[in-house]
Tab-separated table of C-alpha atoms and ligand atoms in Angstrom:
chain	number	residue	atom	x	y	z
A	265	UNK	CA	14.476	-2.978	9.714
A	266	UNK	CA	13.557	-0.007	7.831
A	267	UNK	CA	9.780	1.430	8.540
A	268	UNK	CA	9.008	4.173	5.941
A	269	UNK	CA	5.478	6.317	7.382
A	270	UNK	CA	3.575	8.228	5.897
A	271	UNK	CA	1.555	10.820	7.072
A	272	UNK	CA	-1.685	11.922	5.186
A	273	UNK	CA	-2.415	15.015	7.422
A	274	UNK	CA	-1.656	18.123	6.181
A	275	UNK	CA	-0.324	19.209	9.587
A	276	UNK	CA	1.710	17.360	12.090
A	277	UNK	CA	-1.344	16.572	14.397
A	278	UNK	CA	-3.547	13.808	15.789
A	279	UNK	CA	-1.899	11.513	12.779
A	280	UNK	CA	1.305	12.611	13.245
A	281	UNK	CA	1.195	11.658	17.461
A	282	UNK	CA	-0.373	7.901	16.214
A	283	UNK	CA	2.720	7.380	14.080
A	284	UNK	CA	4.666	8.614	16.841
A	285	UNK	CA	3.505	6.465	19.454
A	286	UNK	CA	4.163	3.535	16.824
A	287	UNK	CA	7.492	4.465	16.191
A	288	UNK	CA	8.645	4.690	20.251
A	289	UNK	CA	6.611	1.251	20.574
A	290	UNK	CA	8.748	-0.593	17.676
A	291	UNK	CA	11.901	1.079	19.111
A	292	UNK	CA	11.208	-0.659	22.429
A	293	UNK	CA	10.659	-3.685	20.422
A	294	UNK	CA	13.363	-4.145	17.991
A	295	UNK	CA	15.908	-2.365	15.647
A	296	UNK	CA	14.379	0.020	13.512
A	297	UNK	CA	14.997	2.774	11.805
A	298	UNK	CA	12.388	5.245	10.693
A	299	UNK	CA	11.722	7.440	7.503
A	300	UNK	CA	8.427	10.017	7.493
A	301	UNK	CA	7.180	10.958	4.289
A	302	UNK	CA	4.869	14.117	5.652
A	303	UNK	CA	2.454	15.451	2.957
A	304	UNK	CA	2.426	19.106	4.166
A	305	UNK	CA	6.281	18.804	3.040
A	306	UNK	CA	5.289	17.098	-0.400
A	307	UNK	CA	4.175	19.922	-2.447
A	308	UNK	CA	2.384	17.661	-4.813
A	309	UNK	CA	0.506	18.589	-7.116
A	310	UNK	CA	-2.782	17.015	-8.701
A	311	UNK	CA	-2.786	13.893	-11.121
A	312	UNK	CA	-3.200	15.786	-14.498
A	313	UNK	CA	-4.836	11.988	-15.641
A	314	UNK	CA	-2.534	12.127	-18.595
A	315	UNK	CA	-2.472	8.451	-18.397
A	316	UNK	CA	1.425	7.946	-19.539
A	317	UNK	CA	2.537	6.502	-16.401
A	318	UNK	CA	0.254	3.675	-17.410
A	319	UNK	CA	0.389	3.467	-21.405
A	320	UNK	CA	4.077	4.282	-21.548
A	321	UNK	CA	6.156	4.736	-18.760
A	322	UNK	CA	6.069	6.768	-14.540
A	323	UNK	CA	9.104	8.901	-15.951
A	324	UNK	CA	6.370	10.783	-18.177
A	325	UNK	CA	4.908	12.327	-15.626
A	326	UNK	CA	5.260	15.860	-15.168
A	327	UNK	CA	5.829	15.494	-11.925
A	328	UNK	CA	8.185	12.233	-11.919
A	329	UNK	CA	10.737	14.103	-9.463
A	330	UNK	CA	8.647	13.718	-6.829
A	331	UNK	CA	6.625	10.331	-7.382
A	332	UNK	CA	10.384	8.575	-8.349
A	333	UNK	CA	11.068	9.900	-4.982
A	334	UNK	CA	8.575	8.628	-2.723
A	335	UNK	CA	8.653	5.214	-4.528
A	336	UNK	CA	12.351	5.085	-3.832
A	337	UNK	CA	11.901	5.777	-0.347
A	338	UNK	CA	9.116	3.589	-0.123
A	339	UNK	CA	10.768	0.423	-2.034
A	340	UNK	CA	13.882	0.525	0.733
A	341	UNK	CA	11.310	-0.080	3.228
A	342	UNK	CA	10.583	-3.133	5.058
A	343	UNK	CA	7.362	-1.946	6.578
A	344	UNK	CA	5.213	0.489	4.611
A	345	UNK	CA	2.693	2.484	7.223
A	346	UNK	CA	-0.316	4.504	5.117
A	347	UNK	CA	-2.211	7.269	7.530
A	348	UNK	CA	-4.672	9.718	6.943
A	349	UNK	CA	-6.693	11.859	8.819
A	350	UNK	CA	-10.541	11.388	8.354
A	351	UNK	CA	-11.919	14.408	6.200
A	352	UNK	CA	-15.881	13.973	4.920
A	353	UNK	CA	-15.925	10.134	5.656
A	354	UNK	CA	-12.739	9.192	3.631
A	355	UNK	CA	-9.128	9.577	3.765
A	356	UNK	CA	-7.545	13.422	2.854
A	357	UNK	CA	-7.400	14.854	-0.241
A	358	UNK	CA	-3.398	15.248	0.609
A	359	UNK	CA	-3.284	11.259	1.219
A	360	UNK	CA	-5.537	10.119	-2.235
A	361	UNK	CA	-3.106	12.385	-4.336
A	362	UNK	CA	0.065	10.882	-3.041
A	363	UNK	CA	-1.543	7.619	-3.904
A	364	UNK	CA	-2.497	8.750	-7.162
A	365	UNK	CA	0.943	9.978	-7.861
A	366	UNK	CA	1.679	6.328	-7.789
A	367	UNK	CA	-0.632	4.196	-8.687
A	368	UNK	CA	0.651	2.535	-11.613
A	369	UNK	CA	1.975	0.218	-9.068
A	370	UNK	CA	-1.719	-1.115	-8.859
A	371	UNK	CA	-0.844	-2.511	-12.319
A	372	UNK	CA	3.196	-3.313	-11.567
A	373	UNK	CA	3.256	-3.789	-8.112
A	374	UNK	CA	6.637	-4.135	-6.401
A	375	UNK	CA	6.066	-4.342	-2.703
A	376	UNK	CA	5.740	-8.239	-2.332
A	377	UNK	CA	8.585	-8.318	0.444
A	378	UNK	CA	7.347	-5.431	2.100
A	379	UNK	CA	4.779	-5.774	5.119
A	380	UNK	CA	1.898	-2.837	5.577
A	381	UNK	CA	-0.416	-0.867	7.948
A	382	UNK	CA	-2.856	1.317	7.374
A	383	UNK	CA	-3.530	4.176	10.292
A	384	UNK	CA	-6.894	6.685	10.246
A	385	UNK	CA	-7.481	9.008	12.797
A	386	UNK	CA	-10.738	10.599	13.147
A	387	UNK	CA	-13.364	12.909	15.470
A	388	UNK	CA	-15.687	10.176	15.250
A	389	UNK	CA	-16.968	8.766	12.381
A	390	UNK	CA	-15.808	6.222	9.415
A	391	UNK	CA	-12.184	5.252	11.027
A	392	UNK	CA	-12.235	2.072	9.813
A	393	UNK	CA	-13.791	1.890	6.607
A	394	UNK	CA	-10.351	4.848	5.600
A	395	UNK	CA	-7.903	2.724	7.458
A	396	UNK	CA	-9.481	-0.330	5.359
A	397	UNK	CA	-9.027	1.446	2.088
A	398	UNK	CA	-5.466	2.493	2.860
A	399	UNK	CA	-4.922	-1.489	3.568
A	400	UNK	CA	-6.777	-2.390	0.188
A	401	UNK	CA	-4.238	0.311	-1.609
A	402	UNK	CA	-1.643	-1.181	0.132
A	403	UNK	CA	-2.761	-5.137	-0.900
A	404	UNK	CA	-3.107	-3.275	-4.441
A	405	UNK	CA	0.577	-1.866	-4.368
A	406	UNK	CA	1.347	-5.751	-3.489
A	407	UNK	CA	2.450	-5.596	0.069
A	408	UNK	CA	2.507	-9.162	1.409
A	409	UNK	CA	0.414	-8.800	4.588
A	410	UNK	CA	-1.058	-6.052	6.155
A	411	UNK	CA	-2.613	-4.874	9.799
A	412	UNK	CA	-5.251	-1.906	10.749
A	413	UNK	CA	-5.454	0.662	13.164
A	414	UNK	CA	-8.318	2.956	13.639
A	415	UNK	CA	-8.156	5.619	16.132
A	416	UNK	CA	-11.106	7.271	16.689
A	417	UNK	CA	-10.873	10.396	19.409
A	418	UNK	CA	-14.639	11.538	20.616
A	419	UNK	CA	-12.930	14.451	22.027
A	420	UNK	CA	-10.205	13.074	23.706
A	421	UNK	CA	-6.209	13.313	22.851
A	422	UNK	CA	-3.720	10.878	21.806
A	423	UNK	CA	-1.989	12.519	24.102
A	424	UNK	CA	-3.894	11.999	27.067
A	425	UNK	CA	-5.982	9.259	27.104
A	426	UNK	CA	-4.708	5.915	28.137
A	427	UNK	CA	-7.540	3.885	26.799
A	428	UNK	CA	-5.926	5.278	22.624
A	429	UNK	CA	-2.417	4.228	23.918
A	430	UNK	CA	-3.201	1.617	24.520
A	431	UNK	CA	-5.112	0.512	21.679
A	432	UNK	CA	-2.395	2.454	19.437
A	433	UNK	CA	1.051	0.293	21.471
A	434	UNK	CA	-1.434	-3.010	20.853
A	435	UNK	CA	-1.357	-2.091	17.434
A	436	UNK	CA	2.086	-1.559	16.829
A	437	UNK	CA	3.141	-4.584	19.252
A	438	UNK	CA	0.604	-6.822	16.449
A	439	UNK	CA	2.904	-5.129	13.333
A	440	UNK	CA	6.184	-5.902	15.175
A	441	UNK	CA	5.098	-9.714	15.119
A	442	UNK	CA	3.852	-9.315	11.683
A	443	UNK	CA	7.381	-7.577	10.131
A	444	UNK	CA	9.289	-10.524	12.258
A	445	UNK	CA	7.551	-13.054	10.751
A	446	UNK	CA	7.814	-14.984	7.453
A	447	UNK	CA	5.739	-13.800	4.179
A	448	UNK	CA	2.212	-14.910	4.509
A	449	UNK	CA	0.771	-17.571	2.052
A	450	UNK	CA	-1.932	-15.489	-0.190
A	451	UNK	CA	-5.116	-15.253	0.627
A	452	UNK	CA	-8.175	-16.636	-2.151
A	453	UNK	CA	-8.624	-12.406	-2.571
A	454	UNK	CA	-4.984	-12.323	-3.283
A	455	UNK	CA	-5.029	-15.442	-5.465
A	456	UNK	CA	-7.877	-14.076	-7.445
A	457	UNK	CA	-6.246	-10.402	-7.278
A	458	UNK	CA	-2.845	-11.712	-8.765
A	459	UNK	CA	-4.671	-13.917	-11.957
A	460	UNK	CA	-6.783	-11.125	-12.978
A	461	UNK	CA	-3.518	-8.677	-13.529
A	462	UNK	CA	-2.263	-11.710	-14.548
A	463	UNK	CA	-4.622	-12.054	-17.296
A	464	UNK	CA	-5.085	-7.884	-18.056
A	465	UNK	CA	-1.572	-7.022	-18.493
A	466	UNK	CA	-1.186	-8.894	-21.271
A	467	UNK	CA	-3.539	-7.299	-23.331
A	468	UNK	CA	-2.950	-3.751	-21.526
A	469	UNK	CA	-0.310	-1.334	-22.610
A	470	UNK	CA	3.906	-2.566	-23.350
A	471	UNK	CA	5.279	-1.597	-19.972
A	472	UNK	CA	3.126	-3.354	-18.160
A	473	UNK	CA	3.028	-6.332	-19.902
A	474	UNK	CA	7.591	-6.022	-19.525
A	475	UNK	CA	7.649	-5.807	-15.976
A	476	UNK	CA	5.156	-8.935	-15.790
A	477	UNK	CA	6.948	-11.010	-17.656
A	478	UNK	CA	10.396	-9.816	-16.765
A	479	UNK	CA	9.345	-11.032	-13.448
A	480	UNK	CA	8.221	-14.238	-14.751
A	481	UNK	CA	4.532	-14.004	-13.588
A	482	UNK	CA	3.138	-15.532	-16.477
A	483	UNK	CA	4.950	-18.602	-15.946
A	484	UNK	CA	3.867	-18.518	-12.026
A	485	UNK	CA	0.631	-18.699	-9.732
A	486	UNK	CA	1.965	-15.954	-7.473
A	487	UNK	CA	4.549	-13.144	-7.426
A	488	UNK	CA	6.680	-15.116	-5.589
A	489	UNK	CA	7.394	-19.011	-4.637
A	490	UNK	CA	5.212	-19.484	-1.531
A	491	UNK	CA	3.001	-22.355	-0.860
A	492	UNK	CA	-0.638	-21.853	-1.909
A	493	UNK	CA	-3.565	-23.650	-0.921
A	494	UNK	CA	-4.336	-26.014	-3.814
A	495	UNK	CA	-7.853	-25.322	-4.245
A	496	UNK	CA	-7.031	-21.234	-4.306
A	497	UNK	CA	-4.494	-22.020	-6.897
A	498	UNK	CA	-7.091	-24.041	-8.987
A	499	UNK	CA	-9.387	-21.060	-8.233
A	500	UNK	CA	-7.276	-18.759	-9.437
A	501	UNK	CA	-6.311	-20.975	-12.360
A	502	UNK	CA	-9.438	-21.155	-13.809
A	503	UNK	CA	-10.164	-17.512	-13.460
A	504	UNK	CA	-7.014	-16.540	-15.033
A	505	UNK	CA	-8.112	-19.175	-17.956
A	506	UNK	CA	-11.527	-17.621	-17.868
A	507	UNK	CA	-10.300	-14.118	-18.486
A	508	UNK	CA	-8.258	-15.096	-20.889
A	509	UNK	CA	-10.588	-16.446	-23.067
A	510	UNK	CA	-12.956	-13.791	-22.621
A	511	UNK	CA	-10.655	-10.598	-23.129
A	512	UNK	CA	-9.089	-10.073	-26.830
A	513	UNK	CA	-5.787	-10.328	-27.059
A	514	UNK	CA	-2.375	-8.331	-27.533
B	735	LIG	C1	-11.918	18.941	6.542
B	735	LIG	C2	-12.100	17.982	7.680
B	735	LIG	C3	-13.039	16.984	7.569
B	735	LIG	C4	-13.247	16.090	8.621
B	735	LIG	N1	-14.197	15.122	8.475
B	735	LIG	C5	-14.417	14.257	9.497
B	735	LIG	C6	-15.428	13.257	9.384
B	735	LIG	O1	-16.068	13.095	8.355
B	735	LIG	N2	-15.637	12.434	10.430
B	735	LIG	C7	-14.925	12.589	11.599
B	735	LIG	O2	-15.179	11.828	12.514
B	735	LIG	N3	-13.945	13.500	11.730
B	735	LIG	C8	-13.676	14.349	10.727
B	735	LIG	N4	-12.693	15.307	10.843
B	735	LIG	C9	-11.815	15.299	12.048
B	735	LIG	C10	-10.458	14.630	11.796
B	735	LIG	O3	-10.624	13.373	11.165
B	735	LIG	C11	-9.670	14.357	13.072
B	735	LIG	O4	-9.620	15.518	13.841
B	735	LIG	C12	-8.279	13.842	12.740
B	735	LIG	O5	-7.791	13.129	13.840
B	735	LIG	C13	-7.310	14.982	12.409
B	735	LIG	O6	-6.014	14.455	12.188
B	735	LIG	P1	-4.746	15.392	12.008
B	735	LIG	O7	-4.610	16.194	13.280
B	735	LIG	O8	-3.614	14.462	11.818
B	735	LIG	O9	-4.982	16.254	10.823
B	735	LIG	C14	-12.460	16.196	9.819
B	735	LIG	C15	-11.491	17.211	9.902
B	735	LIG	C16	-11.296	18.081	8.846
B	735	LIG	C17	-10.237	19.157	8.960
């Protein structure tokens, strides 16, 4: 299996040693191979928010080279890891505009075979609420299932202290299981997540509404045949219905 990581940091530090304590772990575990996607290599530059990677098409950006790139890399994956540093209570500024680069994918995902985790690191404070909203970016992107680590250091060093190891090889033992197992049956979140793109693409802009229905989503109640709890599916029925009545159309 193919594990594609990507590290948020700006420098090959505390981030960089949680990534690769998760990539020795998985190697003890299984066959992997491993791809690092660092962004102090990425020379990216910021989102110019000219919107035409969602009215008309990602190759309109001006700086498609390098977005194509690190969708390419990310779409051979199996396992997708996000990881950021904490900076100011959130994720970097580094990790954000790699996301941005891509986020049209919130609105044509393509990573439904793909399992995720999402990795902070910080000094102390708000580990987990970045590592959840590199796992929410990740649901967004359409990733099938994925796991949390938060590392938080008070001083100490990946390096050094047993007590992170630990918590970081637990981790990484939990996202082994995870990429060996079968897709996960949606959650109500994901249910409701799928039937409301469902129900905006087709009144949002050509290409989105193409790749939907190239994929035959319209004609489905998830991205891809998996059984769904009946009374999610009638949830997210209804709310697809709902929306549709309620926003104009095409
Ligand atoms: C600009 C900046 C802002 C930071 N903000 C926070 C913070 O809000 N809370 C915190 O606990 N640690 C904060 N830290 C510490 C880092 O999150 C922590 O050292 C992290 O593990 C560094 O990872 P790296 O070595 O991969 O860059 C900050 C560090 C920097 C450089």
């Amino acid at each position: 299996m193919k594990i594609v990581l990507v590290n948020g940091s700006i420098r090959k530090g505390a981030t960089y040693k949680a990534l690769q304590l998760i990539e020795k772990t998985l190697k003890e575990l299984g066959d992997y191979e491993f791809e690092y996607i660092h962004m102090v290599d990425t020379e990216l530059n910021y989102c110019k928010s000219c919107f035409q990677c969602f009215i008309k098409d990602e190759s309109k950006c001006f700086q498609y080279d390098k977005s194509y790139t690190f969708k390419n890399q990310l779409l051979q994956a199996d396992g997708i890891i996000f990881s950021s540093p904490v900076y100011a209570m959130n994720i970097s500024g580094a990790m954000k505009n790699f996301i941005d680069s891509i986020t049209y994918l919130f609105h044509r995902p393509e990573f439904q075979t793909k399992k995720g985790m999402a990795v902070s690191t910080t000094m102390g404070s708000s580990a987990k609420s970045s590592a959840e909203y590199l796992k929410s970016v990740l649901k967004a992107f359409g990733v099938n299932d994925c796991s949390t680590l938060a590392v938080t250091q008070f001083g100490q060093s990946i390096d050094t202290s047993d007590k992170l190891q630990k918590q970081i090889i637990k981790a990484a033992t939990h996202y082994h299981k995870m990429l060996n197992k079968p897709a996960k049956s949606p959650s109500l979140k994901d249910v409701l997540w799928f039937n409301m793109w469902k129900a905006s693409t087709q009144i949002t802009k050509e290409k989105d509404y193409e790749h939907w229905k190239s994929l035959g989503w319209y004609n489905s109640s998830y991205y891809f045949d998996i059984k769904i709890n009946p009374i999610k599916k009638l949830i997210g029925f209804i709310t697809y219905k709902f929306l549709r009545m309620v926003m104009p159309s095409r």
